[in-house]
Coordinates of N, CA and C in Angstrom, one line a residue:
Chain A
X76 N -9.6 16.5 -15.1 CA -9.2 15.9 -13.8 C -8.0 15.0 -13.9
X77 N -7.7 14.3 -12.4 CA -6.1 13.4 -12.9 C -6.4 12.2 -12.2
X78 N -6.0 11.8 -13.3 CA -6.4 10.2 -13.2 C -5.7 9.4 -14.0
X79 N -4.7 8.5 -13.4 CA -3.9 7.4 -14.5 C -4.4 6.1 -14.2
X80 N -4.5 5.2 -15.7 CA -4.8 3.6 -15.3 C -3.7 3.2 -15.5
X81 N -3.9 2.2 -15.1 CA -2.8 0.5 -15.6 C -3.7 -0.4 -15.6
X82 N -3.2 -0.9 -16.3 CA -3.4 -2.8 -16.3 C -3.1 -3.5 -15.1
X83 N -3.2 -4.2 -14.5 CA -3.1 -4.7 -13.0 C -1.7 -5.6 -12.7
X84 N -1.5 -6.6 -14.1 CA -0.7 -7.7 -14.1 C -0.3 -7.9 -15.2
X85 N 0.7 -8.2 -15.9 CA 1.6 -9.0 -16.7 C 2.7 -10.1 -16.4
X86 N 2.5 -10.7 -17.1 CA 3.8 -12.1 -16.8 C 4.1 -12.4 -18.5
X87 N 5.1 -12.7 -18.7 CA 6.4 -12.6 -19.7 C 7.1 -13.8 -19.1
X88 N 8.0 -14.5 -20.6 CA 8.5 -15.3 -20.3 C 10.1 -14.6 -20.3
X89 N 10.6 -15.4 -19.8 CA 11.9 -14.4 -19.5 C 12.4 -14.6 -21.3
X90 N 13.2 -13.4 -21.5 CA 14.1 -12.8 -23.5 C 12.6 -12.1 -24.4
X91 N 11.4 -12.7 -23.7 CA 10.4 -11.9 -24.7 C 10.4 -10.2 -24.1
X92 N 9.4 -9.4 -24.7 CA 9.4 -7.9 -24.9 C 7.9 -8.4 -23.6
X93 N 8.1 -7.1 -23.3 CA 7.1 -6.6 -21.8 C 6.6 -5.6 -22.4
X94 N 5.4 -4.9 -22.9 CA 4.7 -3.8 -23.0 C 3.3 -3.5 -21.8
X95 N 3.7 -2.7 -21.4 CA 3.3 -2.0 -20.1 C 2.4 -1.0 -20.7
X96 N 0.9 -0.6 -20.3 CA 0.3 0.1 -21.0 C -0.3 1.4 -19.7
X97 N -0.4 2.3 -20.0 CA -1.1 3.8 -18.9 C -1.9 4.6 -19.6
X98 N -3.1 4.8 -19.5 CA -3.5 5.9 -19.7 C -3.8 7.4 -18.9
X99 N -4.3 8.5 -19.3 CA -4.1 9.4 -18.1 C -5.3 10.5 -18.9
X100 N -5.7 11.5 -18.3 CA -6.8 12.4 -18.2 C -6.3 13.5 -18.4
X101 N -5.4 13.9 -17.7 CA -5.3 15.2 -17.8 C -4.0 15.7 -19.5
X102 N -4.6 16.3 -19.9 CA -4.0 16.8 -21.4 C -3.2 17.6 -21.2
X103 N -3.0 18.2 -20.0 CA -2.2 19.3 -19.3 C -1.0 19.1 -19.3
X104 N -0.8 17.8 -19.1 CA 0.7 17.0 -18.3 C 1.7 17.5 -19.1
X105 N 2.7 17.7 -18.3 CA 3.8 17.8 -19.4 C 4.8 16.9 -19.7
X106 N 5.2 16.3 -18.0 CA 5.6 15.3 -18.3 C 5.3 13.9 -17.8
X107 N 5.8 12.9 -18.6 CA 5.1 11.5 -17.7 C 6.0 10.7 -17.5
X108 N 6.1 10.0 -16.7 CA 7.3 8.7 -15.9 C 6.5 7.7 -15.6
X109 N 8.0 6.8 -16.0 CA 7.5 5.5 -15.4 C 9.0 5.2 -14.0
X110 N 8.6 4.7 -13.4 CA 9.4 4.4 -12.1 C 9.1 2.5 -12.0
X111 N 10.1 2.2 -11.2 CA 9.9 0.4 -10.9 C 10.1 0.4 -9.3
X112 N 9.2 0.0 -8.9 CA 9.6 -0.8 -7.2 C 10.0 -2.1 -7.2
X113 N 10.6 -2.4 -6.6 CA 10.9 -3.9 -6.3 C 10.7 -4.0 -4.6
X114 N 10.5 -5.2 -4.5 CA 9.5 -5.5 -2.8 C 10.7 -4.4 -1.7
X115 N 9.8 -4.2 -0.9 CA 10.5 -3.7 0.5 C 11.0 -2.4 -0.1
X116 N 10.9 -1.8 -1.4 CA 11.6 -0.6 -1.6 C 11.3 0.5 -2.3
X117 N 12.0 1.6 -2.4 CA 11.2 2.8 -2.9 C 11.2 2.4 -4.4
X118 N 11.0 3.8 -4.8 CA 10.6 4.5 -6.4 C 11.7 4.7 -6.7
X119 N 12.3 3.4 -8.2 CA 13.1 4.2 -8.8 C 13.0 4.6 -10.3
X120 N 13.6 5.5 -10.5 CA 13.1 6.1 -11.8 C 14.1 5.5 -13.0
X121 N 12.9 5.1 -13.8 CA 13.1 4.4 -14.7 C 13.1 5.2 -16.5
X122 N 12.4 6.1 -16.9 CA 12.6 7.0 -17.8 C 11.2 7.7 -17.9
X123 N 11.7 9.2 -18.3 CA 10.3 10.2 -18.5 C 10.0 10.5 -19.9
X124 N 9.3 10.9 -20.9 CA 8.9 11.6 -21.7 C 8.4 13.1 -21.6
X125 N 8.8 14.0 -22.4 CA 7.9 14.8 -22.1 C 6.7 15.0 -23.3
X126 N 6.0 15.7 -22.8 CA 4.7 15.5 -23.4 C 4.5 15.7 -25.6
X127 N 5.5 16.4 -25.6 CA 5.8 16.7 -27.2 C 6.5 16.1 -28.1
X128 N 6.7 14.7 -27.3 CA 7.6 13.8 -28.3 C 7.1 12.8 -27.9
X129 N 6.9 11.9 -29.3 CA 6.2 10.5 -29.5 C 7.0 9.8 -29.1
X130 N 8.2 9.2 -28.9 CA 9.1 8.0 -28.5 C 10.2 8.4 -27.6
X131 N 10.9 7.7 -27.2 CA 12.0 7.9 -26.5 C 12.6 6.3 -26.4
X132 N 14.2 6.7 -26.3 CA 14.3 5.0 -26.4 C 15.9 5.2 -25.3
X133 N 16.0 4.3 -24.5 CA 16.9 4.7 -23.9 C 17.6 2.7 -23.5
X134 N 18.3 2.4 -24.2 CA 18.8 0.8 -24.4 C 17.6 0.0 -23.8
X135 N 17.2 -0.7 -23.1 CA 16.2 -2.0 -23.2 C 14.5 -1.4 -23.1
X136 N 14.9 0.1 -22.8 CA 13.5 1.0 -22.6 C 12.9 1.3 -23.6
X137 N 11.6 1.6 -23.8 CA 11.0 2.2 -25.4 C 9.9 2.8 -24.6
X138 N 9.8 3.9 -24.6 CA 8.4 4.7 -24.0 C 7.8 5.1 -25.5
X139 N 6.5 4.7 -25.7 CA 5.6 5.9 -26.5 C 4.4 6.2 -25.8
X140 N 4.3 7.4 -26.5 CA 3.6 8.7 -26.3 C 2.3 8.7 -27.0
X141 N 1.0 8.6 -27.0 CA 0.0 8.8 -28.0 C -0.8 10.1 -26.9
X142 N -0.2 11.0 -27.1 CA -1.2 12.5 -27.1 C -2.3 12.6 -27.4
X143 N -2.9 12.1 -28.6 CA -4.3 12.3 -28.9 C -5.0 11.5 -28.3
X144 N -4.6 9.7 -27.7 CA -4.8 9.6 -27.1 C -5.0 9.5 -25.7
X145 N -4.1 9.7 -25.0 CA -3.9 9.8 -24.0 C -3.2 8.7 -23.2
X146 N -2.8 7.8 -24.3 CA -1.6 6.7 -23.9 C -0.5 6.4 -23.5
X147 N 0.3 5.7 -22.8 CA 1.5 6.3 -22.7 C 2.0 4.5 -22.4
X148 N 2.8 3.8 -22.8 CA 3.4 2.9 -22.5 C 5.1 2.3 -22.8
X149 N 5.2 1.5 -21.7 CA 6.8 1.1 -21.7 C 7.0 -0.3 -22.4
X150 N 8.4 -0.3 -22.8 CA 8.2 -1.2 -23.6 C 9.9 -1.5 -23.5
X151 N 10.0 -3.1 -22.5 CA 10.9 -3.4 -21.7 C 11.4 -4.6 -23.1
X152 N 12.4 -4.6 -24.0 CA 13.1 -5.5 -24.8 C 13.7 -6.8 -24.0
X153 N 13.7 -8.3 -24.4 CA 14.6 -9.0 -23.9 C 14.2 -9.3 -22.0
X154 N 13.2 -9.2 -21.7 CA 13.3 -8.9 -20.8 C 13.5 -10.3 -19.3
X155 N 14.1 -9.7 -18.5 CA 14.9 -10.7 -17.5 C 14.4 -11.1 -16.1
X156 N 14.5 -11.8 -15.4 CA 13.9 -12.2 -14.2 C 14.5 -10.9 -13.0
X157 N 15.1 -9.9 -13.3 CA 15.3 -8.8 -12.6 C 14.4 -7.9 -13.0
X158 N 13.6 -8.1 -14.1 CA 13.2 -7.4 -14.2 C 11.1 -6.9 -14.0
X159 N 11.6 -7.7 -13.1 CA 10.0 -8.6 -12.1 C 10.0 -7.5 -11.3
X160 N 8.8 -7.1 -11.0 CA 8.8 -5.8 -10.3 C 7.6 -5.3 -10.3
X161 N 6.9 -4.2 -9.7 CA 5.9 -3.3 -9.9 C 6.2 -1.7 -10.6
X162 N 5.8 -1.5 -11.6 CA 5.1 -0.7 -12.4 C 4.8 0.4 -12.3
X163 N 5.4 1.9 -12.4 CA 4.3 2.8 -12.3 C 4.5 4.1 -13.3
X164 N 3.2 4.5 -13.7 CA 2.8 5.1 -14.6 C 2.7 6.6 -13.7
X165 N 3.5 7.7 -13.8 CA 2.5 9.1 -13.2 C 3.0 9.9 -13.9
X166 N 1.8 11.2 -13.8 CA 1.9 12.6 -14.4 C 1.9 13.4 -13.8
X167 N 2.8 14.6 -14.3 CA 3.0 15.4 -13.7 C 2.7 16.8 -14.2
X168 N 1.6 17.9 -13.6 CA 1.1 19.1 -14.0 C 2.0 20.0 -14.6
X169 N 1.7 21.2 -15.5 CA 3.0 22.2 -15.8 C 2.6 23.2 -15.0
X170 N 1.6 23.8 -14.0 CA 1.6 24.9 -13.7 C 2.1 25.4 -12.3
X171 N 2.9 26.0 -12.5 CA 3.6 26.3 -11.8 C 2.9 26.3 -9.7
X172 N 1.5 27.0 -10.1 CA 0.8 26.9 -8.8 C 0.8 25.9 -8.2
X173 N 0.8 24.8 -9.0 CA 0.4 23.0 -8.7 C 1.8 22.4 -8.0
X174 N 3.3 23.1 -8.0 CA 4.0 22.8 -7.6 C 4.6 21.4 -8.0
X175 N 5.1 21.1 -7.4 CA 5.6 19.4 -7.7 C 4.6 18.7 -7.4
X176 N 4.1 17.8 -7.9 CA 3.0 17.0 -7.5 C 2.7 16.1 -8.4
X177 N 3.1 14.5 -8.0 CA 2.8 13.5 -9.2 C 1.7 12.9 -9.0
X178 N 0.7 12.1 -10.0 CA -0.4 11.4 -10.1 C 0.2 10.2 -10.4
X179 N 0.1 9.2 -9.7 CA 0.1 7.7 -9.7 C -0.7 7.2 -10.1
X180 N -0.6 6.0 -11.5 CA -1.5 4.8 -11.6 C -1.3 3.4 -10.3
X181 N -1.9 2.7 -10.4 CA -2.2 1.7 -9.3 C -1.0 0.7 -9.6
X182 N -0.4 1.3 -10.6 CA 1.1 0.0 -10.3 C 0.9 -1.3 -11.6
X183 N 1.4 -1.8 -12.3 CA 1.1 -3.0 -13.4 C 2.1 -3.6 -12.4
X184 N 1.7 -5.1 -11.7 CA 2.7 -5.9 -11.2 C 3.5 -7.0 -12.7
X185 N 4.7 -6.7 -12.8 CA 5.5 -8.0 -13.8 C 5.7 -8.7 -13.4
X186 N 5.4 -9.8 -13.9 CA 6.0 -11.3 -13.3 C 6.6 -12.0 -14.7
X187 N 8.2 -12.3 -14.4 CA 8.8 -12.5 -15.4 C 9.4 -14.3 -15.1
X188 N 8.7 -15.1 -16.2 CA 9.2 -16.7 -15.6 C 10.3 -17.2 -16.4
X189 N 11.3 -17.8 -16.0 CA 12.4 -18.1 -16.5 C 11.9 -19.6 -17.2
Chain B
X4 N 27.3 11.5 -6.7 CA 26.3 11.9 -5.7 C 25.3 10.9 -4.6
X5 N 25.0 11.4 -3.2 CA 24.2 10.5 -2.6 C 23.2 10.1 -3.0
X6 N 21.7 9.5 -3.3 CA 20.8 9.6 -3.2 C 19.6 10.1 -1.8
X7 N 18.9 9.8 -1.7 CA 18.0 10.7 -0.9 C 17.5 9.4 0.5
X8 N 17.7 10.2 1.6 CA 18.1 9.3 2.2 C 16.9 9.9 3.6
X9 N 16.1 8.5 4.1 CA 15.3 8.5 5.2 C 15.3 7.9 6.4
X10 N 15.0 8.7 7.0 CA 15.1 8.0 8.2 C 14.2 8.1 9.2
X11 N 13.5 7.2 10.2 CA 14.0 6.1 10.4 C 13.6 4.9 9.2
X12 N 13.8 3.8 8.8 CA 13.6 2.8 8.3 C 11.7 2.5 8.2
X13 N 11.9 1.9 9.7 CA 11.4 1.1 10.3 C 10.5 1.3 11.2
X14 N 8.9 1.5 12.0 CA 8.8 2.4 12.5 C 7.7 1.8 13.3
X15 N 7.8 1.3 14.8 CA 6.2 0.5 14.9 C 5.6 1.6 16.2
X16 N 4.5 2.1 16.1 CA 3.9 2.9 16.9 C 2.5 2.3 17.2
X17 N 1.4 3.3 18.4 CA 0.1 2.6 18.8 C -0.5 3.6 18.5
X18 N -1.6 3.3 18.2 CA -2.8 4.2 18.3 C -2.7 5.8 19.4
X19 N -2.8 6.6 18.7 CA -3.2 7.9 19.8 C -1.4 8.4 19.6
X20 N -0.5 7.9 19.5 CA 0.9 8.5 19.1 C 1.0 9.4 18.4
X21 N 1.8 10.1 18.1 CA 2.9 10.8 16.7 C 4.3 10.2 16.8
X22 N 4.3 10.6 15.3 CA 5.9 10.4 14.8 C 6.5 11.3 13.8
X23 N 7.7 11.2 13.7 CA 8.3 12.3 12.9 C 9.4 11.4 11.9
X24 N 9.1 11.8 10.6 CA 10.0 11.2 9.7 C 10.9 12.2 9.0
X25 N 12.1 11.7 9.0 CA 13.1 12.4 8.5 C 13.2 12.3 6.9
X26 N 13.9 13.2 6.1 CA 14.4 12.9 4.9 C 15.5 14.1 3.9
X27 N 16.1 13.6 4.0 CA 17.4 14.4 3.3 C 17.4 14.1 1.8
X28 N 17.3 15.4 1.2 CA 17.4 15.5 -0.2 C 18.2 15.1 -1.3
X29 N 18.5 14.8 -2.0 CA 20.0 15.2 -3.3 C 20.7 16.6 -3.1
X30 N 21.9 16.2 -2.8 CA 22.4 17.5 -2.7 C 22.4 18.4 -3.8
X31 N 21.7 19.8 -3.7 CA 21.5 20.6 -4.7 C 19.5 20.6 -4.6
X32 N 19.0 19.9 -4.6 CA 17.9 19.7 -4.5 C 16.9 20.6 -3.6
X33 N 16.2 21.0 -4.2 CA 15.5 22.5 -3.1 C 13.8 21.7 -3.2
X34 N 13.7 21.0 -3.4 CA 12.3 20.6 -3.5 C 11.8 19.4 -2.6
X35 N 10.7 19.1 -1.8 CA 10.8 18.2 -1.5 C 9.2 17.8 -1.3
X36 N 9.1 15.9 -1.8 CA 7.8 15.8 -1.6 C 7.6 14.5 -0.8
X37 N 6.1 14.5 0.1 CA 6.0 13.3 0.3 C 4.9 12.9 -0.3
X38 N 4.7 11.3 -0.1 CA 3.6 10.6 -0.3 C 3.7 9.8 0.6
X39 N 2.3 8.8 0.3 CA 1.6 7.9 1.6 C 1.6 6.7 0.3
X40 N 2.0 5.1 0.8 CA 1.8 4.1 -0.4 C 1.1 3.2 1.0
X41 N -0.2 3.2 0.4 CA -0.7 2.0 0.9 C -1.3 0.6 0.1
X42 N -1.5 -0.1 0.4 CA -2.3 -1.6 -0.8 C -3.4 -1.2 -1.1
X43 N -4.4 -0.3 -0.5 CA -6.1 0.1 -1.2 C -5.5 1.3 -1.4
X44 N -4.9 2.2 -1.2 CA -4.7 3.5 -1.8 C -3.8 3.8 -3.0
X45 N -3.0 3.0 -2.8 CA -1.9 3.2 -3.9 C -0.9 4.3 -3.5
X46 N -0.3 5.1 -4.5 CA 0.7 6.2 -4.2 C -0.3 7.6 -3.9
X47 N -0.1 8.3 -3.2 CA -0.9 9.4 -2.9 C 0.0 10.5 -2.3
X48 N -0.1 11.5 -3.1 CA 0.6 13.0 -2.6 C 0.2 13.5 -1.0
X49 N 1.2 14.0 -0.4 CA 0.9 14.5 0.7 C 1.3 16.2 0.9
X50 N 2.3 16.0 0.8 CA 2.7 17.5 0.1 C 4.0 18.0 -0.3
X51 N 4.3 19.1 -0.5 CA 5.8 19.5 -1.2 C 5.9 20.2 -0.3
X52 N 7.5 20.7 -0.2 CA 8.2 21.6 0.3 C 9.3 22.4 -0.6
X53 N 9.3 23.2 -0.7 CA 10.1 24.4 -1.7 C 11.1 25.9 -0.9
X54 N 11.9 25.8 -0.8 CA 12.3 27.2 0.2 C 11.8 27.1 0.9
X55 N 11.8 26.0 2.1 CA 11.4 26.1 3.2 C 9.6 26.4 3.3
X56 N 9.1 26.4 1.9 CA 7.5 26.5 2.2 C 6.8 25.9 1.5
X57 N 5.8 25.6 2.1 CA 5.0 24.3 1.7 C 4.3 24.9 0.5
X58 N 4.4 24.3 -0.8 CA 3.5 24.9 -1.8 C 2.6 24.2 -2.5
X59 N 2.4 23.1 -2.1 CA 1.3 22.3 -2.5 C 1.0 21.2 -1.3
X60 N -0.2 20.8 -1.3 CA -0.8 19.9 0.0 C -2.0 19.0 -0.9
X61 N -1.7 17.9 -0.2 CA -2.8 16.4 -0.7 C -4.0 16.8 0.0
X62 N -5.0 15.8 -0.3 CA -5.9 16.2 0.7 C -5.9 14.9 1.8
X63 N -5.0 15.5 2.4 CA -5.3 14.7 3.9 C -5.6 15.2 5.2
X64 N -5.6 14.8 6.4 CA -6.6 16.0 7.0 C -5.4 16.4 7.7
X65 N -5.6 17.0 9.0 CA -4.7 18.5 9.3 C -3.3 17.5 10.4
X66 N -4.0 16.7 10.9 CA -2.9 15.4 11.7 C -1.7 15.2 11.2
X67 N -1.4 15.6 9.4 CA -0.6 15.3 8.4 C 0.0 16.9 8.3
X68 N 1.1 16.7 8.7 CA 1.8 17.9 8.9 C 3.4 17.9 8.5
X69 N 4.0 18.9 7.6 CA 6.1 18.7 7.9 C 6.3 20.1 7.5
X70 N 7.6 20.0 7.3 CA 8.4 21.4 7.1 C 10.0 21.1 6.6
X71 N 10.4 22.3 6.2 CA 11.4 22.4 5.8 C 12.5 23.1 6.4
X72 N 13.5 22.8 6.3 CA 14.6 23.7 6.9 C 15.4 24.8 5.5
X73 N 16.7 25.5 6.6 CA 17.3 26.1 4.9 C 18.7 24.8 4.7
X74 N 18.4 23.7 5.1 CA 19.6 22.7 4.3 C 18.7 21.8 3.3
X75 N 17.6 22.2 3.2 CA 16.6 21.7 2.3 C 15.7 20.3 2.8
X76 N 16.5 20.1 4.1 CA 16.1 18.1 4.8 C 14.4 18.6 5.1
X77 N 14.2 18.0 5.1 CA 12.4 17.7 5.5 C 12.0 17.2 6.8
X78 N 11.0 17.2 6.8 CA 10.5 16.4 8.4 C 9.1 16.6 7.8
X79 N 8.5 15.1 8.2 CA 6.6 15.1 8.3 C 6.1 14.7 9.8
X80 N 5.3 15.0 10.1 CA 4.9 14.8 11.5 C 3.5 13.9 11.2
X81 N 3.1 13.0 12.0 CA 1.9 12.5 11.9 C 1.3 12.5 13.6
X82 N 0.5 13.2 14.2 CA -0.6 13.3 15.5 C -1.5 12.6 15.4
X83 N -1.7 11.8 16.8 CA -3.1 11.5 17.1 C -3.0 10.0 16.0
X84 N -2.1 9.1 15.8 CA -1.7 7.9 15.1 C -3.2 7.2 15.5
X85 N -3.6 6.8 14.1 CA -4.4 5.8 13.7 C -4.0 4.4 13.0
X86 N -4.8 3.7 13.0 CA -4.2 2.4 12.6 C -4.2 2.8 10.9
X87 N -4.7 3.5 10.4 CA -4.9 3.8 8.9 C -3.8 4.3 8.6
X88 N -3.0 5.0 9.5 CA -1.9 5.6 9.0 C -0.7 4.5 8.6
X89 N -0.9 3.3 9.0 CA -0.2 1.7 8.5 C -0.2 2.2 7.0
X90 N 1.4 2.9 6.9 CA 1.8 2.5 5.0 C 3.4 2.6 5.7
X91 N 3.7 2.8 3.9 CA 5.1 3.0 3.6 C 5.1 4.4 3.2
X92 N 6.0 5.7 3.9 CA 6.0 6.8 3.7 C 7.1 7.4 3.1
X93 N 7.0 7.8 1.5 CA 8.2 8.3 0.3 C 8.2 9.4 0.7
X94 N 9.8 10.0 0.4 CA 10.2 11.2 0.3 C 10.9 11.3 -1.2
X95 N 10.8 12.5 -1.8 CA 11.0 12.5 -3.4 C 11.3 13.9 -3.3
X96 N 12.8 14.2 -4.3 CA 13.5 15.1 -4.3 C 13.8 16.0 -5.8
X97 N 13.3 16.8 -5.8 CA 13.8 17.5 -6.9 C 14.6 18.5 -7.0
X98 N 15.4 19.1 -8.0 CA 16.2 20.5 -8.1 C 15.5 21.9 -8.0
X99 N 14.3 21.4 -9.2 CA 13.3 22.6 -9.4 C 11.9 22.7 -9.9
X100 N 11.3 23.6 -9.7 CA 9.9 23.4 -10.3 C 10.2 24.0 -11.9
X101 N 9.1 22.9 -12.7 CA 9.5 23.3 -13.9 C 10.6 22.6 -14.9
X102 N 10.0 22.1 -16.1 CA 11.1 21.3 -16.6 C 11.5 19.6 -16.2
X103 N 12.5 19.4 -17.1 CA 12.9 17.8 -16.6 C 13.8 18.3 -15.3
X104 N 14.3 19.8 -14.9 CA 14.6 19.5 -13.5 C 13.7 19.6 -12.4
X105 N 12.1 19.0 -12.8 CA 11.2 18.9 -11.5 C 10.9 17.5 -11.4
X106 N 12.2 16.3 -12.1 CA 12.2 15.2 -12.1 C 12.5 14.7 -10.6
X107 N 11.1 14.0 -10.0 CA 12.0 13.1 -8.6 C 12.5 12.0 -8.5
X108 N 13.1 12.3 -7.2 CA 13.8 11.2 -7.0 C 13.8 11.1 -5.9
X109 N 13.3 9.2 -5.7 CA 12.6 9.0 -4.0 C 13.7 8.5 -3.5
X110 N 13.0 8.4 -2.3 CA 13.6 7.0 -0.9 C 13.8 6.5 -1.0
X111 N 14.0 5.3 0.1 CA 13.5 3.8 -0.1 C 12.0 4.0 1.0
X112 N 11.9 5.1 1.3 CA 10.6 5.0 2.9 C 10.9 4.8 3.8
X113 N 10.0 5.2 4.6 CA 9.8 4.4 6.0 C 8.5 3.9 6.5
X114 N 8.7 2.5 6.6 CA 7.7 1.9 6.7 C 6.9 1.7 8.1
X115 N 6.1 2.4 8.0 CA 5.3 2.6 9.6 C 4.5 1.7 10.0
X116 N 4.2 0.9 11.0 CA 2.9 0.5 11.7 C 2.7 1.0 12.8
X117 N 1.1 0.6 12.7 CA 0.8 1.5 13.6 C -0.2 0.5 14.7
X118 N -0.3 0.1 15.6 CA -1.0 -1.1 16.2 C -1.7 -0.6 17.1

């Protein structure tokens, strides 16, 4: 079935590391994203994995991957009072029938204090 | 390139209404999807649009309706407006099904009330 968690809330002092945690159900996924909102605004995309590779690192980003488990978390270096926001974890199916169609977790709200 | 662009913003309607929300793709972009974000619901698929045809649908009931044109822009229609239909309404744009080009890329919304 599909179904992603989060954690609800995190707060970080502002220059420490932010690890952001998701789990998900479906073993199918191929690929997973994390996206950030900030108030009043859409989804923006923040970095994807796909499902066959354990890490990705893209400058202040670090996504890993645990497959067997079904883990998936971000992992914000240094991190800054911009970078306070809401969270999201989703997956996305590979078969073709399923079309485009993402699964959202409920969001990890950051709160970053200076 | 532009990003993906909706319109209207802003949107206050009554009970028993429809409305029609617009949304223009990434140029190049042949896919298009919506969702419904509300505070008890979270992010929730509503459906895609592909070549002008709908190829996957949320489960929401039949009041939730859009379509596609051949310049790829979208339109959702909502009938018979309920106060539940109070969210912020994404539009999310892809090139292709399949691969990192079935990566989206949203809106900013349009944020509906409905009174």
């Amino acid at each position: 079935g599909e179904d992603v968690e989060q954690s609800l809330f995190l707060s970080v002092r502002e220059g420490d590391s932010s690890v952001i945690n998701c789990t998900y159900t479906d073993s199918s996924s191929t690929y997973l994203y994390w996206y950030k909102q900030e108030p009043g605004a859409g989804l923006q995309l923040l970095t994807y994995i796909f499902s066959n590779m354990d890490m990705k690192q893209d400058q202040r980003l670090t996504v890993l991957l645990n497959k067997k488990d079904k883990h998936l978390s971000l992992r914000i270096a240094d991190t800054q009072t911009g970078d306070s926001a809401i969270y999201f974890c989703a997956e996305t199916l590979p078969n073709m029938e399923y079309g485009n169609k993402l699964v959202f977790g409920a969001g990890t709200i950051l709160r970053v204090k200076s | 390139k532009a990003g993906v662009t909706q319109t209207p913003r802003y949107l206050i309607k009554t009970r028993g209404q429809q409305v029609t929300l617009s949304c223009s793709p990434i140029s190049g972009h042949r896919s298009v999807s919506w969702y419904q974000q509300t505070p008890g619901q979270g992010l929730q698929f509503l459906f895609e649009y592909f070549s002008e045809t709908q190829r996957n649908k949320g489960n929401f009931p039949g009041r939730f309706s859009g379509r596609q044109f051949s310049n790829s822009r979208s339109e959702m229609n909502v009938s018979t407006l309920e106060l539940g239909d109070s969210a912020l309404y994404l539009c999310a744009s892809s090139q292709l099904a399949g691969g990192a080009k079935e990566t989206q890329y949203f809106g900013p919304g349009t944020r509906l009330l409905v009174l």
